[in-house]
Short mmCIF file of N, CA and C in Angstrom, two decimals:
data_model
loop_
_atom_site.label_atom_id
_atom_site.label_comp_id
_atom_site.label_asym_id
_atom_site.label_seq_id
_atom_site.Cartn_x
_atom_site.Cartn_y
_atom_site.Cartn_z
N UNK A 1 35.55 -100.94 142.46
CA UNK A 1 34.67 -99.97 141.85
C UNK A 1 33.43 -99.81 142.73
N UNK A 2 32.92 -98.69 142.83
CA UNK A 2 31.80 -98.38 144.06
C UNK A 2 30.68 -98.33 142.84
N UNK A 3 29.26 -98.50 143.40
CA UNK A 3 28.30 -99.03 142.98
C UNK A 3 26.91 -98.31 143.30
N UNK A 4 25.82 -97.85 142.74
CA UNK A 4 24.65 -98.12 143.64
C UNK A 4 23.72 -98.49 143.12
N UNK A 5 22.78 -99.46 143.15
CA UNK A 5 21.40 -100.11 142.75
C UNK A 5 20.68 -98.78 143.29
N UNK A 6 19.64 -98.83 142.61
CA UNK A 6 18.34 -97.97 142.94
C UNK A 6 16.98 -98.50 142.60
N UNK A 7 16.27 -97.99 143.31
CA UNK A 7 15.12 -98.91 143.57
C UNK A 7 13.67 -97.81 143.57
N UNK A 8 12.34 -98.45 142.81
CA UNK A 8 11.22 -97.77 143.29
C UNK A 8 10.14 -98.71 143.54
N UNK A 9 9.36 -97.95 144.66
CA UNK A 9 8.40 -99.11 145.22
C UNK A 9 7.08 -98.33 144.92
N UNK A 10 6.01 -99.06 144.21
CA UNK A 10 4.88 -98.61 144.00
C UNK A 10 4.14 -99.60 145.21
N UNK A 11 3.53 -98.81 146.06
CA UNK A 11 2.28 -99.25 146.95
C UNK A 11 1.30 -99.24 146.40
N UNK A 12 0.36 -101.01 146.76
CA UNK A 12 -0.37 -101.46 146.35
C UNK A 12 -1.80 -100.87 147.08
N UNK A 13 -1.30 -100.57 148.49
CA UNK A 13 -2.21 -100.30 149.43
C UNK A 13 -1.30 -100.17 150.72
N UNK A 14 -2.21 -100.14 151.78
CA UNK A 14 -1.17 -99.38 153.21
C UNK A 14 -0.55 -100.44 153.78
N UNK A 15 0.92 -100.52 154.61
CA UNK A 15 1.43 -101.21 155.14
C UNK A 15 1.94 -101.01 156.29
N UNK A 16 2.38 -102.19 157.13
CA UNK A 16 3.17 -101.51 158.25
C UNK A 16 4.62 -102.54 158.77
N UNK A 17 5.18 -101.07 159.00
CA UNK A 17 6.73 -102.00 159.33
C UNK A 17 6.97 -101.52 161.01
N UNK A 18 6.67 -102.44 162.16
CA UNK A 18 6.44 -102.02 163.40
C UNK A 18 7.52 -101.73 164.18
N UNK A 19 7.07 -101.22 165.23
CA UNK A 19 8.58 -100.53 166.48
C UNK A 19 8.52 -101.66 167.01
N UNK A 20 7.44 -102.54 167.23
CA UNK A 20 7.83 -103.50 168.41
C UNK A 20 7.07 -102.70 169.94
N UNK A 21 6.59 -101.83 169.94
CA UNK A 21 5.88 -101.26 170.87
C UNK A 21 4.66 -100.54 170.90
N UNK A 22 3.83 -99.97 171.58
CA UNK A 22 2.55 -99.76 171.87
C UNK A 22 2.64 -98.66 171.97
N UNK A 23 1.58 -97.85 171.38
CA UNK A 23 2.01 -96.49 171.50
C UNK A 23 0.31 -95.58 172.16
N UNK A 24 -0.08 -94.29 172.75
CA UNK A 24 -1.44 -94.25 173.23
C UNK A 24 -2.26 -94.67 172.33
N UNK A 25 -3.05 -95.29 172.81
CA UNK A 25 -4.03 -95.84 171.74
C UNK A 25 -4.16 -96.68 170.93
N UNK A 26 -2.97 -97.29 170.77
CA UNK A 26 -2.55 -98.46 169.92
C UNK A 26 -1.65 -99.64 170.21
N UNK A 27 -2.16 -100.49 169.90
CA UNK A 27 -1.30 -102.07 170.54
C UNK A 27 0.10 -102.16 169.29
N UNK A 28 -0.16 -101.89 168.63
CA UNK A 28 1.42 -102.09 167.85
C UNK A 28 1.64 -100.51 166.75
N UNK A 29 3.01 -100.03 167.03
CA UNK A 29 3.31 -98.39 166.05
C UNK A 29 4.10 -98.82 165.40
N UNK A 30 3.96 -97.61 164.25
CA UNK A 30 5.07 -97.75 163.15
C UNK A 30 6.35 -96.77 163.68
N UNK A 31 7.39 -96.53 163.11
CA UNK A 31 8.44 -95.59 163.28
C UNK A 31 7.94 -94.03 163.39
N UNK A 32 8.39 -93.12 163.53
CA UNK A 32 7.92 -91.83 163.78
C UNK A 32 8.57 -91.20 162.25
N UNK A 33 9.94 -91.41 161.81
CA UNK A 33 10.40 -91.16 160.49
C UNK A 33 10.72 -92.39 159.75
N UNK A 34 11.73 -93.23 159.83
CA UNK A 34 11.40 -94.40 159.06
C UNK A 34 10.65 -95.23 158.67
N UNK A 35 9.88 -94.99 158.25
CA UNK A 35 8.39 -96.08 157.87
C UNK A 35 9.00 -97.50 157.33
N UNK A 36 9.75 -97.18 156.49
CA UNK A 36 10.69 -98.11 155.80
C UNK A 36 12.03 -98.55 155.74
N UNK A 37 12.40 -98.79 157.10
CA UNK A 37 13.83 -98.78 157.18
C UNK A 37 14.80 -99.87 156.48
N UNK A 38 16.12 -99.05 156.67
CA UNK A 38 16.64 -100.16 155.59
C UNK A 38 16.91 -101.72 156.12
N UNK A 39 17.07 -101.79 157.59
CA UNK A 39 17.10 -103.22 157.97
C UNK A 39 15.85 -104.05 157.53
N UNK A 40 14.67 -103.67 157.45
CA UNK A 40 13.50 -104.23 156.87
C UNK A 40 13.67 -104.51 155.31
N UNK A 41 14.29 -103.52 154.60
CA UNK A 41 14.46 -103.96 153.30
C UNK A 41 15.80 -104.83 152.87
N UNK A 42 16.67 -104.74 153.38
CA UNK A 42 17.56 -105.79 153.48
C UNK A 42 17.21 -107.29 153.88
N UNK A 43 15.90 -107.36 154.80
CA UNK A 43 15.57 -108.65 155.24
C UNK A 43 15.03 -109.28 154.44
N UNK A 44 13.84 -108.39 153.98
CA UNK A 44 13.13 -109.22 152.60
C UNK A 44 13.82 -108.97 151.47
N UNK A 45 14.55 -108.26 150.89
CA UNK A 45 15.41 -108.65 150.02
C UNK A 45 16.54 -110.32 150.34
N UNK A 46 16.85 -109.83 151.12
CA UNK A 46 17.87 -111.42 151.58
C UNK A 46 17.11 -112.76 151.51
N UNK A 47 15.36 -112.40 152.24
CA UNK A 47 14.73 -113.70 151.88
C UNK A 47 13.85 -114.00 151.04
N UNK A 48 14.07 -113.03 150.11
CA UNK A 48 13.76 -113.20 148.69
C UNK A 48 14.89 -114.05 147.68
N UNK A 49 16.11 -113.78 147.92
CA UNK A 49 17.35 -114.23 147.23
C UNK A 49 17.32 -115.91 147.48
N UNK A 50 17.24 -115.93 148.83
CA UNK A 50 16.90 -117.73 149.61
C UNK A 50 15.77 -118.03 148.89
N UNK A 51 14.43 -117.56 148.88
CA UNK A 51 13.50 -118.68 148.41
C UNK A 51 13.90 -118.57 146.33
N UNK A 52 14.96 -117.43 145.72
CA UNK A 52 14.76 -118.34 144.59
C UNK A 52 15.99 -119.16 144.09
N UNK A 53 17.30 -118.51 144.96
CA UNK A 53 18.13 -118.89 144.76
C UNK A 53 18.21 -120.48 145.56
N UNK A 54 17.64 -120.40 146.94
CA UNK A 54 18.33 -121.37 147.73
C UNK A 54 19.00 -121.31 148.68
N UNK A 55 18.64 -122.11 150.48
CA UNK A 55 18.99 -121.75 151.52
C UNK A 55 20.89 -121.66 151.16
N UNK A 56 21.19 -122.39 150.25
CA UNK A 56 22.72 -122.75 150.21
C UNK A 56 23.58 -121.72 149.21
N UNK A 57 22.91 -121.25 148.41
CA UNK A 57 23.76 -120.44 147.47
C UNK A 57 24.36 -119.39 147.52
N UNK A 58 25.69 -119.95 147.45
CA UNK A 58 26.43 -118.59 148.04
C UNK A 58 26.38 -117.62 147.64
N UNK A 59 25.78 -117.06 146.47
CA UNK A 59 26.07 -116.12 146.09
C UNK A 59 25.08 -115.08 147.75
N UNK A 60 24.14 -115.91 148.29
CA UNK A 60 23.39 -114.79 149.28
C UNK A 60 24.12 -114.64 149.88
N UNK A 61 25.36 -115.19 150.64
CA UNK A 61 26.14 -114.78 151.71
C UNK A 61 27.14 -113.80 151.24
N UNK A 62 27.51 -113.99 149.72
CA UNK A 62 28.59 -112.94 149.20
C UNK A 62 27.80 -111.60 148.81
N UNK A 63 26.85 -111.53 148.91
CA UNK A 63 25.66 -110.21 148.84
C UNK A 63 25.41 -109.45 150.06
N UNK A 64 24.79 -110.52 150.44
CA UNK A 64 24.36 -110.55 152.42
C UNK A 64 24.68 -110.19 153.05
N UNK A 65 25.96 -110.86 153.04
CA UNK A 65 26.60 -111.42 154.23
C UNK A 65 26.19 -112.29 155.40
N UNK A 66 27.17 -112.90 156.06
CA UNK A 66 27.23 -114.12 156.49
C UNK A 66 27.80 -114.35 158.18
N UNK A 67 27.83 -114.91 158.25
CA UNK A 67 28.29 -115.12 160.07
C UNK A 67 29.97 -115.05 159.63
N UNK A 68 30.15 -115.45 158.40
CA UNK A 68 31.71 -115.29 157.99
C UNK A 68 32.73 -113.99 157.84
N UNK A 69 31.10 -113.24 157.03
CA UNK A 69 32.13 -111.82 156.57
C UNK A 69 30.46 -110.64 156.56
N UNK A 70 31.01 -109.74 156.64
CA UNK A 70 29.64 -108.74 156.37
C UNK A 70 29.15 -109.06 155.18
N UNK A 71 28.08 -107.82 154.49
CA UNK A 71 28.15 -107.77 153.60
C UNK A 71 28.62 -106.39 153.10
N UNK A 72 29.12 -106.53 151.41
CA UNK A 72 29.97 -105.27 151.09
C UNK A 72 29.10 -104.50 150.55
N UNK A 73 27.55 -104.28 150.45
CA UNK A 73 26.75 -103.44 150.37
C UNK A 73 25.68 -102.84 151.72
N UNK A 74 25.57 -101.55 151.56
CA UNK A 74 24.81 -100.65 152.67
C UNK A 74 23.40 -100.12 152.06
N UNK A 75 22.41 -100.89 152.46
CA UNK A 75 20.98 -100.43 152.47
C UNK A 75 20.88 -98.89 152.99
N UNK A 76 20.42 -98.41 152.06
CA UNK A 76 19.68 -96.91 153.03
C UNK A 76 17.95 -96.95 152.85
N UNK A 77 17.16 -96.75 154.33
CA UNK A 77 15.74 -96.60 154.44
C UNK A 77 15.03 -96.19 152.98
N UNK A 78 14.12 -96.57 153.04
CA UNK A 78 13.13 -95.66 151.91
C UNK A 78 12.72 -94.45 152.33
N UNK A 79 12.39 -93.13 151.11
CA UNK A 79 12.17 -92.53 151.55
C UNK A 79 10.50 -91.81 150.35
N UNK A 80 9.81 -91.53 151.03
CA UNK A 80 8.86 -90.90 150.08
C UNK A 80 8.61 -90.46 148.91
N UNK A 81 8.18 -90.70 147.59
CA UNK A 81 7.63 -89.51 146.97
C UNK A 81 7.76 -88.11 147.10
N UNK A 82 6.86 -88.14 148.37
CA UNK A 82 6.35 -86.47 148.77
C UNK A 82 7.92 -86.61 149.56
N UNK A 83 7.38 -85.14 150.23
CA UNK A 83 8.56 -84.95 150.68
C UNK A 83 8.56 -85.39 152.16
N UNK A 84 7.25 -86.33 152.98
CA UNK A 84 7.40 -86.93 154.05
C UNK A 84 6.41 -88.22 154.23
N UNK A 85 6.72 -88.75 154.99
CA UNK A 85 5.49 -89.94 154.78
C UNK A 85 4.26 -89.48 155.59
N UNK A 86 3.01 -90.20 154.90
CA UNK A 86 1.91 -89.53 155.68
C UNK A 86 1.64 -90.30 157.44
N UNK A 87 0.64 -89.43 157.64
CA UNK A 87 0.68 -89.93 158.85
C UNK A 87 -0.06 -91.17 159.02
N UNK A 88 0.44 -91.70 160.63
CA UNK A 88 0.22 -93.39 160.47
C UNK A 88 -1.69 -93.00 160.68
N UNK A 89 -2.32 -94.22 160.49
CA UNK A 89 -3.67 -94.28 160.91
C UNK A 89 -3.96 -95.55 161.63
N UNK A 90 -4.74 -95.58 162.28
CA UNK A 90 -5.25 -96.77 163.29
C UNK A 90 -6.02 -97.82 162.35
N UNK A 91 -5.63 -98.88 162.79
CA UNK A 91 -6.92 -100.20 162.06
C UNK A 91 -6.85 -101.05 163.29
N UNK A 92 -7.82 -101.51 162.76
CA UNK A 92 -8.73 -102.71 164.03
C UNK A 92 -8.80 -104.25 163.18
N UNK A 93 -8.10 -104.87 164.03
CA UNK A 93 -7.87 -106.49 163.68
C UNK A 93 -9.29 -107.28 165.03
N UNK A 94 -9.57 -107.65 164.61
CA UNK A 94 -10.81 -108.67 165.72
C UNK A 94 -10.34 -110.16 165.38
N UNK A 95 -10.28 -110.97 166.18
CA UNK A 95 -10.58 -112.93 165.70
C UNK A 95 -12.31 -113.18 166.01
N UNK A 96 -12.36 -113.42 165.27
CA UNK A 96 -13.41 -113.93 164.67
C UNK A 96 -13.53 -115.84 165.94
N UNK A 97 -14.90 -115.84 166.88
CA UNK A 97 -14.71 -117.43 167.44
C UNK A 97 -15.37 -118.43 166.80
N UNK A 98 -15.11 -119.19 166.17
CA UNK A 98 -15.34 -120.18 164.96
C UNK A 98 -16.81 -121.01 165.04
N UNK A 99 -17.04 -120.64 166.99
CA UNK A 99 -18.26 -121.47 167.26
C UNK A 99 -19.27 -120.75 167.56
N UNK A 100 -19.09 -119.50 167.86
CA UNK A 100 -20.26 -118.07 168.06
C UNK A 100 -20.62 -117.23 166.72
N UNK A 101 -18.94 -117.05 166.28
CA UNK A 101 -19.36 -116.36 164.71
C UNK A 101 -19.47 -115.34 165.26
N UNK A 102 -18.71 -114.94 166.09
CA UNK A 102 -18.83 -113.20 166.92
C UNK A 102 -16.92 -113.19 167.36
N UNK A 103 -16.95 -111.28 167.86
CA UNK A 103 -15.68 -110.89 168.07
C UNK A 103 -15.60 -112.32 169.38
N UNK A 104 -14.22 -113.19 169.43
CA UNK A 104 -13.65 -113.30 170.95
C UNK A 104 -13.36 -112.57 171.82
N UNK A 105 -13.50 -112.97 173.23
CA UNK A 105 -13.42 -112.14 174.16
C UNK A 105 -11.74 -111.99 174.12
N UNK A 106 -11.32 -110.41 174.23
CA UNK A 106 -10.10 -109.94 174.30
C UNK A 106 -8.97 -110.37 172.91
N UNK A 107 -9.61 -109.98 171.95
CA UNK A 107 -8.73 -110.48 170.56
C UNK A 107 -9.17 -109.05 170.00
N UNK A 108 -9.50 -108.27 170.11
CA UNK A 108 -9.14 -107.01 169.35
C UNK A 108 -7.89 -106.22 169.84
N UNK A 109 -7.58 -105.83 168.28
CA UNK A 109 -6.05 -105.72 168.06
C UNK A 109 -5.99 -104.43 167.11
N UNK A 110 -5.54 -102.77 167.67
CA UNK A 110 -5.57 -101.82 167.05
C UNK A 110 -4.03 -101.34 167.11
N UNK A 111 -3.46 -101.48 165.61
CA UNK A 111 -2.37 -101.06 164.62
C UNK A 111 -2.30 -100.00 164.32
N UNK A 112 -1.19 -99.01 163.62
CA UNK A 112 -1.33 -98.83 163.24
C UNK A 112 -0.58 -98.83 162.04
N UNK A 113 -0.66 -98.03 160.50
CA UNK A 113 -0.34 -98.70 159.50
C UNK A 113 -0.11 -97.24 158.90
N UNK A 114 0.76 -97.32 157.62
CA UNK A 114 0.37 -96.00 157.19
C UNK A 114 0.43 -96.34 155.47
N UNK A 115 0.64 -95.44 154.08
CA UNK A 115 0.49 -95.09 153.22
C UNK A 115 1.59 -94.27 152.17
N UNK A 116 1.66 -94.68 151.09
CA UNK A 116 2.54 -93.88 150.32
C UNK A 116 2.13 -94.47 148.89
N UNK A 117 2.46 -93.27 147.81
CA UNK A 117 1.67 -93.98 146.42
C UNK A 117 3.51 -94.71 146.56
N UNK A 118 4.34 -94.13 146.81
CA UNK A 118 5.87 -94.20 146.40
C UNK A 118 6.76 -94.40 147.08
N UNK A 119 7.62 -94.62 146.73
CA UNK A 119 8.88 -94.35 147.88
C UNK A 119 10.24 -95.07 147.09
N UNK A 120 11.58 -94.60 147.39
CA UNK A 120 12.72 -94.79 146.77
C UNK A 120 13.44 -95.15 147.69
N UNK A 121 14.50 -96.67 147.48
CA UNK A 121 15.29 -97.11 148.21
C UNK A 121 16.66 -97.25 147.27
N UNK A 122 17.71 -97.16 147.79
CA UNK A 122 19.14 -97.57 147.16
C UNK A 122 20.11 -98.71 148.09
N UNK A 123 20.98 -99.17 147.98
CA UNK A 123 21.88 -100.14 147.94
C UNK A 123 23.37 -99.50 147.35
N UNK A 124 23.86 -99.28 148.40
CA UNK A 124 25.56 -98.90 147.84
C UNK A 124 26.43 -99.85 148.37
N UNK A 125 27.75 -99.88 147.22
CA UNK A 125 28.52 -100.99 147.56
C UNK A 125 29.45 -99.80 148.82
N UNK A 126 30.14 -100.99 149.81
CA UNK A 126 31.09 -100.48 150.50
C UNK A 126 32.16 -99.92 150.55
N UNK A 127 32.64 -100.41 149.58
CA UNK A 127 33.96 -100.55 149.06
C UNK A 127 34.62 -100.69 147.68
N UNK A 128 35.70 -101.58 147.18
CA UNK A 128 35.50 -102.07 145.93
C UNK A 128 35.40 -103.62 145.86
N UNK A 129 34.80 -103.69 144.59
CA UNK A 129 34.58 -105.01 144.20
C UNK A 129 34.88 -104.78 143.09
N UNK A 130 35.47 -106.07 142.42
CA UNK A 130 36.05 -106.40 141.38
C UNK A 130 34.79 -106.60 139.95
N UNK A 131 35.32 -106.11 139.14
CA UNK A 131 34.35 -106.17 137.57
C UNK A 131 33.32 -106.76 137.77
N UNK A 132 33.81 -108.04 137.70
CA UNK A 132 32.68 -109.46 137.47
C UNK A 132 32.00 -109.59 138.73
N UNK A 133 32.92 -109.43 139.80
CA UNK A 133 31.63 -109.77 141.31
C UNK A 133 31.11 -108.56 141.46
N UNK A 134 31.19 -107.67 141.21
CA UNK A 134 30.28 -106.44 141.26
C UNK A 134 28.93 -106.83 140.20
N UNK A 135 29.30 -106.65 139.49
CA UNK A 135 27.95 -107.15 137.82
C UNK A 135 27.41 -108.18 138.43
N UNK A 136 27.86 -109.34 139.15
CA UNK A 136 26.73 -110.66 139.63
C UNK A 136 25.89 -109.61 140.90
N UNK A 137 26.78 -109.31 141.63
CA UNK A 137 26.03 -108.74 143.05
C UNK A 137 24.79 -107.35 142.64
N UNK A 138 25.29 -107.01 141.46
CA UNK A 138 24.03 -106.04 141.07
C UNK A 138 22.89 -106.52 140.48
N UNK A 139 23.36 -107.89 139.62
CA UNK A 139 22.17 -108.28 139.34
C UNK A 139 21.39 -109.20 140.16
N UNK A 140 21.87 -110.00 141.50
CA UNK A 140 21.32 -110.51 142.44
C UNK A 140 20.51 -109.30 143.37
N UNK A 141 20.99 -108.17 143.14
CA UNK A 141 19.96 -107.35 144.12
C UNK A 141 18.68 -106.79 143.08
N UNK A 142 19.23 -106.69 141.89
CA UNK A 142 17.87 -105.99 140.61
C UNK A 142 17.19 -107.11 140.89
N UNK A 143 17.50 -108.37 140.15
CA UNK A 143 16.31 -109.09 140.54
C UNK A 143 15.84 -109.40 141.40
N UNK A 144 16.44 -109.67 142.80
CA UNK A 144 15.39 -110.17 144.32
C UNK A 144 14.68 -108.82 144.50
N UNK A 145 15.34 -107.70 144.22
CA UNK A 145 14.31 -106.36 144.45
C UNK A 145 13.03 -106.40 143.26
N UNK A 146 12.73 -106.79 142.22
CA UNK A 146 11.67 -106.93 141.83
C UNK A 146 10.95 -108.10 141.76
N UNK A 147 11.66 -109.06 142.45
CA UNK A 147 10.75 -110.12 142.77
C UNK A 147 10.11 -109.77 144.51
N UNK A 148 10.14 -108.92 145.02
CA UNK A 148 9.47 -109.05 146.35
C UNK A 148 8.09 -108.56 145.75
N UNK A 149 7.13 -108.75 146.30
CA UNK A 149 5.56 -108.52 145.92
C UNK A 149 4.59 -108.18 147.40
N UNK A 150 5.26 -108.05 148.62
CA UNK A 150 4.78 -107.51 149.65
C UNK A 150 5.92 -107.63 150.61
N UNK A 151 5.86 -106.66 151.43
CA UNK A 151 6.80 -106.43 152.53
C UNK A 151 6.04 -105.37 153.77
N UNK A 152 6.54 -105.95 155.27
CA UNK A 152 6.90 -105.65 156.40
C UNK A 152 5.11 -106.76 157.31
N UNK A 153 4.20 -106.11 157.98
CA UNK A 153 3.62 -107.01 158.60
C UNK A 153 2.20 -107.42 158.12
N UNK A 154 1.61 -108.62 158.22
CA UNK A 154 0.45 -109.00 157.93
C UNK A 154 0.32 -109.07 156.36
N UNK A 155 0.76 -109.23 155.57
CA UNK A 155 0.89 -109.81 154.18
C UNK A 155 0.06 -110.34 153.69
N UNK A 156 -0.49 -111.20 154.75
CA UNK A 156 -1.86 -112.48 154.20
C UNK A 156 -2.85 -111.49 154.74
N UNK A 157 -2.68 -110.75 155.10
CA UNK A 157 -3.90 -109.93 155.42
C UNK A 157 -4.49 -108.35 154.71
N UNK A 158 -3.60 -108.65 153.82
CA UNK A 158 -3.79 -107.43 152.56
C UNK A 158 -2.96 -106.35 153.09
N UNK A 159 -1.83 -106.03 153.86
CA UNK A 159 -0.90 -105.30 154.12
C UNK A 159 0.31 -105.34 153.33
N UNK A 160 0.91 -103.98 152.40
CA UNK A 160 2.16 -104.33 152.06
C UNK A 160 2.47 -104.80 150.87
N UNK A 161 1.44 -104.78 149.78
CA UNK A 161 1.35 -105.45 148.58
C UNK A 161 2.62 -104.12 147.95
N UNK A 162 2.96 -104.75 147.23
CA UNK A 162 3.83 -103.47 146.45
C UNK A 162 4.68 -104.18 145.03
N UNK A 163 5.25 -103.44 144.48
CA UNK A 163 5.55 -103.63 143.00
C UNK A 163 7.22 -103.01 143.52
N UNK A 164 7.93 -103.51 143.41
CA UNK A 164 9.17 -102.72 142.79
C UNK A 164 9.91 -103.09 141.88
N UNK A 165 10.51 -101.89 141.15
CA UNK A 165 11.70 -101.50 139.95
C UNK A 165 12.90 -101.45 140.28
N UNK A 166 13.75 -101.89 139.75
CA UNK A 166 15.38 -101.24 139.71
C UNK A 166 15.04 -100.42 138.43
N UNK A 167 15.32 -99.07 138.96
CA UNK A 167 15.50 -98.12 138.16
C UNK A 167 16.88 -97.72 137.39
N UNK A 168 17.93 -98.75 137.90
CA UNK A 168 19.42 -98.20 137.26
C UNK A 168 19.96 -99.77 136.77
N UNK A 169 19.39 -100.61 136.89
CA UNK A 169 20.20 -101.95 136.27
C UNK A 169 19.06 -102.49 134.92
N UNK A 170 19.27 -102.73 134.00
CA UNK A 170 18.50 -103.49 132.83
C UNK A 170 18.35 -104.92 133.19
N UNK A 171 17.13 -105.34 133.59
CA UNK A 171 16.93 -106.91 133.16
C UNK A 171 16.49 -107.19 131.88
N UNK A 172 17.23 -108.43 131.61
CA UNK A 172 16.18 -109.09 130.23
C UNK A 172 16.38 -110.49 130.51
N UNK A 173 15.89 -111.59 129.35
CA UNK A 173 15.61 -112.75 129.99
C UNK A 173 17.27 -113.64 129.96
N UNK A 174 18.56 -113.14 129.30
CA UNK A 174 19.16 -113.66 129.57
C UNK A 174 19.77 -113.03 130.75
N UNK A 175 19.73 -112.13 131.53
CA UNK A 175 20.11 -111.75 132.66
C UNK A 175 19.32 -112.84 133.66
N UNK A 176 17.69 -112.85 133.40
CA UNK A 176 17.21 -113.59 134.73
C UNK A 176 18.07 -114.66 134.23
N UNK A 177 18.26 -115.27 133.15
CA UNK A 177 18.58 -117.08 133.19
C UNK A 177 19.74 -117.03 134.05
N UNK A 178 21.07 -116.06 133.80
CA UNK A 178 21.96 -115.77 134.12
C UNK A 178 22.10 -115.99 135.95
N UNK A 179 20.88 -115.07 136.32
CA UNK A 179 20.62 -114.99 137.69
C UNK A 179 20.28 -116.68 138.12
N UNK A 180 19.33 -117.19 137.66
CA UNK A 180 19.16 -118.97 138.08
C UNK A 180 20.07 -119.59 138.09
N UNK A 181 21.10 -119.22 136.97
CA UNK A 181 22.22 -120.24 137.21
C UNK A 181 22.62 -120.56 138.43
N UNK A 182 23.08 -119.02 138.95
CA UNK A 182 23.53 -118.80 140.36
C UNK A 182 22.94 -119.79 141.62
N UNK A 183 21.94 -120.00 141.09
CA UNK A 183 21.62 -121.77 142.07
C UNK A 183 22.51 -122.95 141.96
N UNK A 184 23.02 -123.10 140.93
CA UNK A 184 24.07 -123.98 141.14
C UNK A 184 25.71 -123.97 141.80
N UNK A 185 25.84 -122.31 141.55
CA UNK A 185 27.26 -122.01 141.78
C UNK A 185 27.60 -121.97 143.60
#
């Protein structure tokens, strides 16, 4: 039976999920259209599942996937509210030298980061999965998707705070208990 979780992310404030490169004017860029791609949300979803489930519980590798087998669900990017994401803006990181109490020489660090009140992500299964492992694997992604509480860079630094919903699966508290079990299995 084919499947899809759906997802909404309320931004707390601006975040950034980086290229890995420098762009004019700036020591680290975001994507030009993906702000939020789905390999980024698959990551912190996956290491969200590990810190509540457990480095060992299989159920993350039968979600995941594993060095064994893929996984039988396909992340797609987030995509806006509006109908595009806004544009990125520059910020300025400085270190602070612990014994002057002034900028260090050569530690300024200009990002950039961008903004959205919103944005919508989904999760489709691959293929089929059977009754019961479908119903566990949906509710291992509803809940690690509303347990993340910031995602992509600088976190401790007030980047990335966010709230998300599964908008298509019902939790209640015997679903989460349901979900803990899954630490033992």
């Amino acid at each position: 039976m084919k499947s899809t979780v759906e997802f909404e992310i309320t931004f707390h404030g601006p975040f950034r999920v980086s290229t890995g490169h420098a762009r004019s004017g700036v020591d680290s860029s975001v994507p030009d259209s993906e702000r939020l791609p789905n390999t980024s949300l698959k990551g912190v979803m996956r290491a969200t599942a590990r810190r509540l489930l457990g480095e060992e519980a299989a159920i993350v590798g039968e979600v995941f996937g594993s060095y064994r087998h893929e996984s039988p669900w396909r992340w797609k990017s987030a995509k806006p509210g509006t109908s595009s994401w806004p544009a990125p803006q520059p910020a300025a990181r400085v270190r602070i030298d612990p014994n002057t109490h002034s900028a260090s020489e050569d530690m300024l660090a200009v990002s950039e980061q961008t903004w959205a009140e919103r944005a919508e992500f989904r999760v489709e299964s691959r293929g089929h999965l059977s009754g019961e492992t479908l119903r566990k694997h949906r509710l291992v992604l509803a809940v690690t998707g509303q347990a993340i509480h910031s995602l992509g860079a600088e976190t401790r630094r007030g980047l990335g705070w966010v709230g998300i919903s599964c908008t298509n699966v019902e939790l209640d508290e015997r679903s989460v208990a349901e979900f803990l079990e899954l630490k033992q299995a």
